[in-house]
Amino acid sequence: MSSCDLYIDQIKQLVTVKGFSQQAARGASQQEIGLIEDGAVAIRQGVIIAAGPKKELERAGWKSGAGRYLNAGGMIALPGFIDPHTHLVFAGSREEEFVARLRGEDYLSILEQGGGILHTVRATRSASAEELFRAGKKWALRLSEMGTTTLEAKSGYGLDFVTELKQLKVIRELNQSLPLELVPTYLGAHAWPEEYQADHPGYLQFIIKRVLPEIARLKLAEFCDVFCEKGVFSRQASKLLLEEASKLGLKPKLHADEINNLEGAELAAEVGAVSADHLVAVSEKGLKAMAAAGVIAVLLPGTSFILQKGHYAPARQMIGAGVPVALASDFNPGSSPVGSMALIVSLAVIKMGLAVEEAITAVTINAAHALDRGERLGSIEPGKQADLILLELDDYRQIPYYFGFNTVKVVIKKGRLIKGG
Ligand SMILES: [Zn+2]
């Protein structure tokens, strides 16, 4: 008899996305979702020990040796969604700006006038750590209700020393107290703070000399990110910050080529970034550089849907160039107040031309690689952490088809049922 803590069967379709733990799926392989009809999974001590056709697992004795049995009742199973780009911790909301944009105002000109990101900066600076924790917890639990089991969370709504550290400490506290994994990223270079509007070099030095060393000392962030964009951080400033962060052990990420092409993709390749995110305005040359350096493209179609009047990242061109594609929500109060990864899959297939299978690898194994966690997370195969979700659907292609519904009924994180069951 083979003993396990939890055994799940009656899984109509088991989407494993197996075989990419060492390297992200790219090119034609991004369609390989490892589909098993009538599947079963066995879990022991938070780790998957067997996953495959039900008959095989039964024959191996996993069912009879199970501490707990869960009948999936014909639902489909996927690896838990991984959201590799969010701005989870913030105060306030920006529906007024949303309505202004609907009336035709432009995102970057709102920022230039001291609104947009700077509006959230003012609200976040005046919020207490407890208030930020409560808000962050509310949003994180809403995301997990919809199947997200791991998410990245950025600072960047403080810009000053105290608030940036406050945000990162709240992210750490959320990671410790919720049944979700949060990956912290420092994004001090999200906008120029009001007090440094006339002294941009001074702000860069402040980040390099004061903030980065303290974040590294307290191990508050795993990644460092920069909003490389016209009117925000130039290519040169972004390069300087990411190189300084790397020296302190923070891995580089980049908001690259979102609205204007500043050769952010090329910069991501040059500094060895784990991912380059957005990429709506990326060039063919930028994609070649990313493919050669193994940089993952994190695409954020929610932002394009809400903000950019029909301009989406050229996802097909990326797959053709051999760039591994991941998807994220970009959840934030300004340019992407969306948290459902299933809805992101819908947008990716409807608006960016990804195949359903490509979008599924993009929200699971490739998203895990975009957070440097591909060896541990993102697929259902022996040895992987047991993060999986059950959706009340008959076929995985219904994930984008029934758009806007939350069909996630069961969420399992590290072998523990955190929703349903
Ligand atoms: Zn972002």
Coordinates of C-alpha atoms and ligand atoms in Angstrom, one line a residue:
M1 CA 0.0 0.0 0.0
S2 CA 1.2 3.5 -0.9
S3 CA 0.4 6.0 1.8
C4 CA -0.5 9.7 1.1
D5 CA -2.3 12.5 3.1
L6 CA -4.7 13.4 0.3
Y7 CA -6.0 11.5 -2.7
I8 CA -8.1 13.2 -5.4
D9 CA -9.8 11.4 -8.2
Q10 CA -12.9 11.7 -10.6
I11 CA -10.9 14.5 -12.3
K12 CA -12.5 14.7 -15.7
Q13 CA -9.4 16.5 -17.2
L14 CA -6.1 16.8 -15.3
V15 CA -4.0 19.6 -16.8
T16 CA -0.5 18.9 -15.6
V17 CA 1.7 21.3 -17.7
K18 CA 4.5 18.9 -16.8
G19 CA 8.0 18.7 -18.2
F20 CA 9.1 22.4 -17.9
S21 CA 10.5 22.6 -14.4
Q22 CA 14.0 23.3 -15.6
Q23 CA 13.1 25.8 -18.4
A24 CA 10.1 27.7 -19.3
A25 CA 7.9 26.5 -22.2
R26 CA 8.6 28.5 -25.4
G27 CA 7.7 28.3 -29.1
A28 CA 5.7 25.3 -30.0
S29 CA 6.2 23.7 -26.6
Q30 CA 4.1 26.4 -25.0
Q31 CA 1.0 24.5 -26.2
E32 CA 2.0 21.3 -24.3
I33 CA -0.3 21.2 -21.3
G34 CA 0.1 17.5 -20.4
L35 CA -3.6 16.7 -20.5
I36 CA -4.8 13.5 -18.8
E37 CA -8.4 12.4 -19.1
D38 CA -9.9 10.8 -15.9
G39 CA -7.1 11.7 -13.7
A40 CA -6.0 11.4 -10.1
V41 CA -3.5 13.0 -7.8
A42 CA -1.8 11.9 -4.6
I43 CA -0.3 14.3 -2.1
R44 CA 2.0 13.8 0.9
Q45 CA 3.3 16.4 3.2
G46 CA 2.4 19.3 0.8
V47 CA 4.1 17.7 -2.2
I48 CA 2.7 15.8 -5.2
I49 CA 3.8 12.2 -5.1
A50 CA 1.8 10.8 -8.0
A51 CA -0.4 12.3 -10.7
G52 CA -1.8 10.5 -13.8
P53 CA -4.7 8.4 -15.0
K54 CA -6.9 7.3 -12.2
K55 CA -6.6 3.6 -13.1
E56 CA -2.8 3.7 -12.8
L57 CA -2.9 5.5 -9.4
E58 CA -5.4 3.0 -8.1
R59 CA -3.3 0.1 -9.3
A60 CA -0.4 1.6 -7.4
G61 CA -2.4 1.6 -4.2
W62 CA -2.6 5.4 -3.7
K63 CA -6.4 5.4 -3.1
S64 CA -6.4 2.7 -0.5
G65 CA -3.5 4.3 1.4
A66 CA -5.0 7.8 1.5
G67 CA -5.5 9.6 4.8
R68 CA -8.2 11.8 3.1
Y69 CA -10.1 11.2 0.0
L70 CA -11.6 14.0 -2.2
N71 CA -14.0 13.2 -5.0
A72 CA -13.6 15.9 -7.6
G73 CA -17.0 15.0 -9.1
G74 CA -16.0 15.4 -12.7
M75 CA -14.4 18.9 -12.3
I76 CA -11.1 19.7 -14.1
A77 CA -7.8 20.3 -12.3
L78 CA -5.0 22.7 -13.0
P79 CA -1.9 23.9 -11.2
G80 CA -2.9 26.8 -9.0
F81 CA -2.8 30.1 -10.9
I82 CA 0.4 32.1 -10.5
D83 CA 0.2 35.8 -10.9
P84 CA 3.7 37.2 -11.5
H85 CA 2.9 40.9 -11.5
T86 CA 0.7 42.7 -9.1
H87 CA 0.7 46.0 -7.1
L88 CA -1.3 44.4 -4.3
V89 CA -0.6 46.7 -1.3
F90 CA -2.1 50.2 -1.7
A91 CA -4.6 52.6 -0.1
G92 CA -7.5 54.3 -1.8
S93 CA -9.0 53.8 -5.2
R94 CA -9.1 55.7 -8.5
E95 CA -12.6 55.4 -10.0
E96 CA -12.6 59.2 -10.7
E97 CA -9.5 58.8 -12.8
F98 CA -11.1 55.8 -14.5
V99 CA -14.1 57.9 -15.5
A100 CA -11.9 60.8 -16.6
R101 CA -10.0 58.4 -18.9
L102 CA -13.3 57.1 -20.3
R103 CA -14.0 60.7 -21.2
G104 CA -10.7 60.8 -23.1
E105 CA -8.0 61.9 -20.7
D106 CA -4.7 60.3 -21.2
Y107 CA -2.9 58.0 -18.5
L108 CA 0.6 59.6 -18.8
S109 CA -0.8 63.2 -18.8
I110 CA -2.8 62.4 -15.7
L111 CA 0.4 61.3 -14.1
E112 CA 2.2 64.5 -15.3
Q113 CA -0.4 66.6 -13.5
G114 CA 0.3 64.8 -10.2
G115 CA -2.6 62.3 -10.4
G116 CA -2.5 58.6 -11.3
I117 CA 0.2 56.8 -9.4
L118 CA 1.0 59.9 -7.4
H119 CA -2.7 59.9 -6.2
T120 CA -2.2 56.4 -4.8
V121 CA 1.2 57.5 -3.3
R122 CA -0.4 60.2 -1.3
A123 CA -3.1 57.8 0.0
T124 CA -0.5 55.0 0.8
R125 CA 1.8 57.4 2.6
S126 CA -0.9 58.5 4.9
A127 CA -2.2 54.9 5.6
S128 CA -1.0 53.0 8.7
A129 CA 0.7 49.6 8.4
E130 CA -2.4 48.1 9.9
E131 CA -4.7 49.7 7.3
L132 CA -2.4 48.6 4.5
F133 CA -2.4 45.1 5.9
R134 CA -6.2 44.9 6.1
A135 CA -6.6 46.2 2.6
G136 CA -3.9 43.8 1.3
K137 CA -5.4 40.9 3.0
K138 CA -8.9 41.6 1.6
W139 CA -7.5 41.7 -2.0
A140 CA -5.2 38.7 -1.6
L141 CA -8.1 36.6 -0.3
R142 CA -10.3 37.7 -3.2
L143 CA -7.5 36.6 -5.6
S144 CA -7.2 33.2 -3.9
E145 CA -11.0 32.7 -4.2
M146 CA -10.4 32.9 -7.9
G147 CA -7.6 30.3 -7.9
T148 CA -4.5 32.4 -7.5
T149 CA -2.1 30.4 -5.2
T150 CA 1.1 32.5 -5.6
L151 CA 1.5 36.1 -6.5
E152 CA 4.2 38.7 -6.8
A153 CA 3.5 42.0 -4.9
K154 CA 5.4 45.2 -5.6
S155 CA 6.1 48.3 -3.4
G156 CA 6.1 51.6 -5.3
Y157 CA 3.3 53.5 -3.8
G158 CA 5.5 55.1 -1.1
L159 CA 8.6 56.2 -3.0
D160 CA 10.0 57.6 0.3
F161 CA 12.0 55.6 2.7
V162 CA 9.4 55.0 5.4
T163 CA 6.5 54.0 3.1
E164 CA 8.4 51.8 0.8
L165 CA 9.6 49.8 3.7
K166 CA 6.2 49.8 5.3
Q167 CA 4.7 48.3 2.1
L168 CA 7.4 45.6 1.9
K169 CA 6.9 44.7 5.6
V170 CA 3.1 44.4 5.0
I171 CA 3.8 42.1 2.0
R172 CA 6.1 40.0 4.3
E173 CA 3.4 39.9 7.0
L174 CA 0.7 38.9 4.5
N175 CA 3.0 36.1 3.2
Q176 CA 3.5 34.8 6.8
S177 CA -0.2 35.0 7.8
L178 CA -2.2 33.9 4.7
P179 CA -2.3 30.5 3.0
L180 CA -0.8 32.1 -0.1
E181 CA 2.7 32.7 -1.3
L182 CA 3.6 36.4 -1.9
V183 CA 6.8 37.3 -3.7
P184 CA 8.1 40.8 -2.7
T185 CA 9.5 43.2 -5.3
Y186 CA 10.9 46.7 -4.6
L187 CA 9.6 49.2 -7.1
G188 CA 10.9 52.5 -5.7
A189 CA 11.4 53.6 -9.4
H190 CA 7.6 53.6 -10.1
A191 CA 7.3 57.4 -10.5
W192 CA 9.3 60.5 -9.6
P193 CA 8.1 61.5 -6.1
E194 CA 6.7 65.1 -5.8
E195 CA 9.6 66.1 -3.5
Y196 CA 12.2 65.2 -6.2
Q197 CA 10.4 66.5 -9.3
A198 CA 13.2 69.1 -9.7
D199 CA 16.0 66.7 -8.7
H200 CA 15.8 63.4 -10.6
P201 CA 19.5 62.5 -10.1
G202 CA 19.0 63.2 -6.3
Y203 CA 16.1 60.6 -6.3
L204 CA 18.3 58.0 -8.0
Q205 CA 21.1 58.5 -5.5
F206 CA 18.5 58.3 -2.6
I207 CA 17.4 54.9 -3.9
I208 CA 20.9 53.7 -4.4
K209 CA 22.5 55.0 -1.2
R210 CA 19.6 54.9 1.3
V211 CA 16.8 52.6 0.3
L212 CA 18.3 49.6 -1.6
P213 CA 21.0 48.8 1.1
E214 CA 18.3 48.8 3.8
I215 CA 16.0 46.6 1.8
A216 CA 18.8 44.2 1.1
R217 CA 19.9 44.2 4.8
L218 CA 16.4 43.4 6.0
K219 CA 15.8 40.9 3.1
L220 CA 12.5 42.7 2.3
A221 CA 12.5 42.1 -1.4
E222 CA 13.6 39.3 -3.8
F223 CA 13.3 41.4 -7.0
C224 CA 13.9 45.0 -8.0
D225 CA 11.7 46.5 -10.7
V226 CA 11.8 49.8 -12.6
F227 CA 9.0 51.6 -14.6
C228 CA 11.2 52.3 -17.7
E229 CA 9.0 54.7 -19.8
K230 CA 9.1 58.1 -21.4
G231 CA 8.6 60.8 -18.8
V232 CA 9.2 58.2 -16.0
F233 CA 12.6 56.4 -15.8
S234 CA 14.9 56.6 -18.8
R235 CA 16.7 53.6 -20.1
Q236 CA 19.9 54.9 -18.6
A237 CA 18.4 55.5 -15.1
S238 CA 16.7 52.1 -15.2
K239 CA 20.0 50.4 -16.1
L240 CA 21.8 52.1 -13.2
L241 CA 19.2 51.1 -10.7
L242 CA 19.0 47.5 -11.8
E243 CA 22.7 47.1 -11.8
E244 CA 23.0 48.5 -8.3
A245 CA 20.2 46.3 -7.1
S246 CA 21.8 43.2 -8.6
K247 CA 25.0 44.0 -6.7
L248 CA 23.0 43.7 -3.5
G249 CA 21.4 40.4 -4.5
L250 CA 18.0 41.7 -5.8
K251 CA 17.1 40.1 -9.1
P252 CA 16.1 42.5 -11.9
K253 CA 12.6 42.9 -13.4
L254 CA 11.4 45.6 -15.7
H255 CA 8.2 47.4 -16.8
A256 CA 9.4 47.6 -20.3
D257 CA 8.2 49.1 -23.6
E258 CA 4.7 49.5 -22.3
I259 CA 3.6 52.7 -24.0
N260 CA 6.7 53.9 -25.8
N261 CA 9.6 51.9 -27.0
L262 CA 12.7 52.8 -25.0
E263 CA 14.5 49.5 -25.8
G264 CA 13.4 48.2 -22.5
A265 CA 13.4 44.6 -23.8
E266 CA 17.0 45.0 -24.9
L267 CA 17.9 46.4 -21.5
A268 CA 16.1 43.5 -19.7
A269 CA 18.3 41.1 -21.8
E270 CA 21.5 43.1 -21.0
V271 CA 21.0 43.2 -17.2
G272 CA 19.9 39.6 -17.1
A273 CA 16.4 40.3 -15.9
V274 CA 14.2 37.4 -15.0
S275 CA 11.3 39.0 -16.8
A276 CA 10.3 42.0 -18.9
D277 CA 6.7 43.0 -18.4
H278 CA 4.1 44.8 -20.6
L279 CA 6.0 45.0 -23.9
V280 CA 3.1 46.4 -25.9
A281 CA 5.6 48.6 -27.9
V282 CA 8.4 46.0 -28.1
S283 CA 10.4 45.7 -31.4
E284 CA 11.5 42.5 -33.2
K285 CA 15.1 43.3 -32.2
G286 CA 14.0 43.5 -28.5
L287 CA 12.3 40.1 -28.8
K288 CA 15.4 38.5 -30.3
A289 CA 17.5 39.9 -27.4
M290 CA 15.0 38.5 -24.9
A291 CA 14.9 35.1 -26.6
A292 CA 18.7 34.9 -26.6
A293 CA 19.0 35.8 -23.0
G294 CA 16.1 33.7 -21.8
V295 CA 14.1 36.6 -20.4
I296 CA 10.4 35.8 -19.9
A297 CA 7.8 38.1 -21.3
V298 CA 5.1 38.9 -18.7
L299 CA 2.1 40.2 -20.6
L300 CA -0.7 42.2 -18.9
P301 CA -3.8 42.2 -21.2
G302 CA -6.0 43.6 -18.4
T303 CA -4.0 46.9 -18.6
S304 CA -4.4 47.0 -22.4
F305 CA -8.1 46.3 -22.0
I306 CA -8.7 49.1 -19.6
L307 CA -6.1 51.7 -20.7
Q308 CA -4.7 51.4 -24.1
K309 CA -7.6 51.5 -26.5
G310 CA -6.9 48.3 -28.3
H311 CA -3.1 48.1 -28.2
Y312 CA -2.0 44.6 -27.0
A313 CA 1.4 43.1 -26.7
P314 CA 2.4 41.1 -29.9
A315 CA 2.1 37.7 -28.2
R316 CA 2.2 35.7 -31.4
Q317 CA 5.3 37.4 -32.5
M318 CA 6.9 36.5 -29.1
I319 CA 6.0 32.8 -29.4
G320 CA 7.4 32.9 -32.9
A321 CA 10.6 34.5 -31.7
G322 CA 11.0 31.8 -29.0
V323 CA 10.3 34.1 -26.1
P324 CA 8.6 32.3 -23.2
V325 CA 5.3 34.1 -22.5
A326 CA 3.7 34.4 -19.1
L327 CA 0.5 36.3 -18.1
A328 CA -0.3 38.4 -15.1
S329 CA -3.1 40.6 -13.8
D330 CA -1.1 43.7 -13.0
F331 CA -3.7 44.2 -10.3
N332 CA -3.5 47.8 -9.2
P333 CA -5.9 50.6 -8.5
G334 CA -5.1 52.6 -11.6
S335 CA -4.3 50.8 -14.8
S336 CA -5.6 47.4 -14.0
P337 CA -8.1 46.8 -11.2
V338 CA -8.6 43.2 -12.2
G339 CA -7.6 40.1 -10.2
S340 CA -9.1 37.1 -12.0
M341 CA -6.4 35.0 -13.8
A342 CA -9.2 33.2 -15.7
L343 CA -10.4 36.5 -17.1
I344 CA -6.7 37.3 -18.0
V345 CA -6.7 34.0 -20.0
S346 CA -9.9 35.1 -21.8
L347 CA -8.3 38.4 -22.8
A348 CA -5.1 36.7 -23.9
V349 CA -6.9 34.4 -26.2
I350 CA -9.5 36.8 -27.5
K351 CA -7.4 39.9 -27.8
M352 CA -3.8 38.7 -28.2
G353 CA -4.3 35.6 -30.3
L354 CA -2.8 33.1 -27.8
A355 CA -4.1 29.5 -28.1
V356 CA -5.9 28.4 -25.0
E357 CA -3.1 25.9 -24.3
E358 CA -0.5 28.7 -24.6
A359 CA -2.4 30.9 -22.2
I360 CA -2.6 28.0 -19.7
T361 CA 1.1 27.5 -19.6
A362 CA 1.4 31.3 -19.3
V363 CA -0.5 31.4 -16.0
T364 CA 1.1 28.3 -14.5
I365 CA 4.6 27.1 -15.3
N366 CA 5.8 30.1 -17.2
A367 CA 4.5 32.4 -14.5
A368 CA 6.4 30.3 -12.0
H369 CA 9.6 30.8 -14.0
A370 CA 8.9 34.5 -14.1
L371 CA 9.2 34.4 -10.3
D372 CA 12.2 32.1 -10.4
R373 CA 10.1 29.3 -8.9
G374 CA 9.7 27.0 -11.9
E375 CA 11.5 24.1 -10.1
R376 CA 9.0 24.1 -7.2
L377 CA 5.7 25.5 -8.5
G378 CA 3.6 25.7 -11.7
S379 CA 2.8 22.1 -12.6
I380 CA 1.2 19.0 -11.3
E381 CA 3.9 16.3 -11.3
P382 CA 5.8 14.3 -8.7
G383 CA 8.1 16.4 -6.6
K384 CA 6.3 19.7 -7.1
Q385 CA 4.6 21.6 -4.3
A386 CA 0.9 20.6 -4.1
D387 CA -0.7 23.8 -5.3
L388 CA -3.8 23.0 -7.5
I389 CA -7.3 24.1 -8.2
L390 CA -10.5 22.4 -9.3
L391 CA -12.8 24.2 -11.7
E392 CA -16.4 23.4 -12.2
L393 CA -16.1 23.0 -16.0
D394 CA -16.2 20.1 -18.4
D395 CA -13.3 21.1 -20.6
Y396 CA -10.2 23.3 -20.1
R397 CA -11.2 25.3 -23.1
Q398 CA -14.2 26.6 -21.2
I399 CA -11.8 28.6 -19.0
P400 CA -11.7 31.5 -21.4
Y401 CA -15.0 30.7 -23.0
Y402 CA -17.2 31.3 -19.9
F403 CA -15.5 34.6 -19.3
G404 CA -16.1 36.6 -16.2
F405 CA -17.4 33.6 -14.1
N406 CA -15.5 32.3 -11.1
T407 CA -15.7 28.6 -11.7
V408 CA -12.9 27.8 -9.2
K409 CA -14.5 25.6 -6.5
V410 CA -11.5 24.1 -4.7
V411 CA -8.1 25.6 -4.0
I412 CA -5.3 23.5 -2.5
K413 CA -2.1 25.2 -1.3
K414 CA 0.9 23.2 -0.2
G415 CA -1.4 20.2 0.2
R416 CA -4.0 22.1 2.3
L417 CA -7.5 22.8 1.3
I418 CA -7.9 26.6 1.5
K419 CA -11.2 26.7 -0.4
G420 CA -13.9 24.1 -0.9
G421 CA -13.5 20.3 -0.5
Ligands
ZN1 ZN 2.8 47.1 -13.1

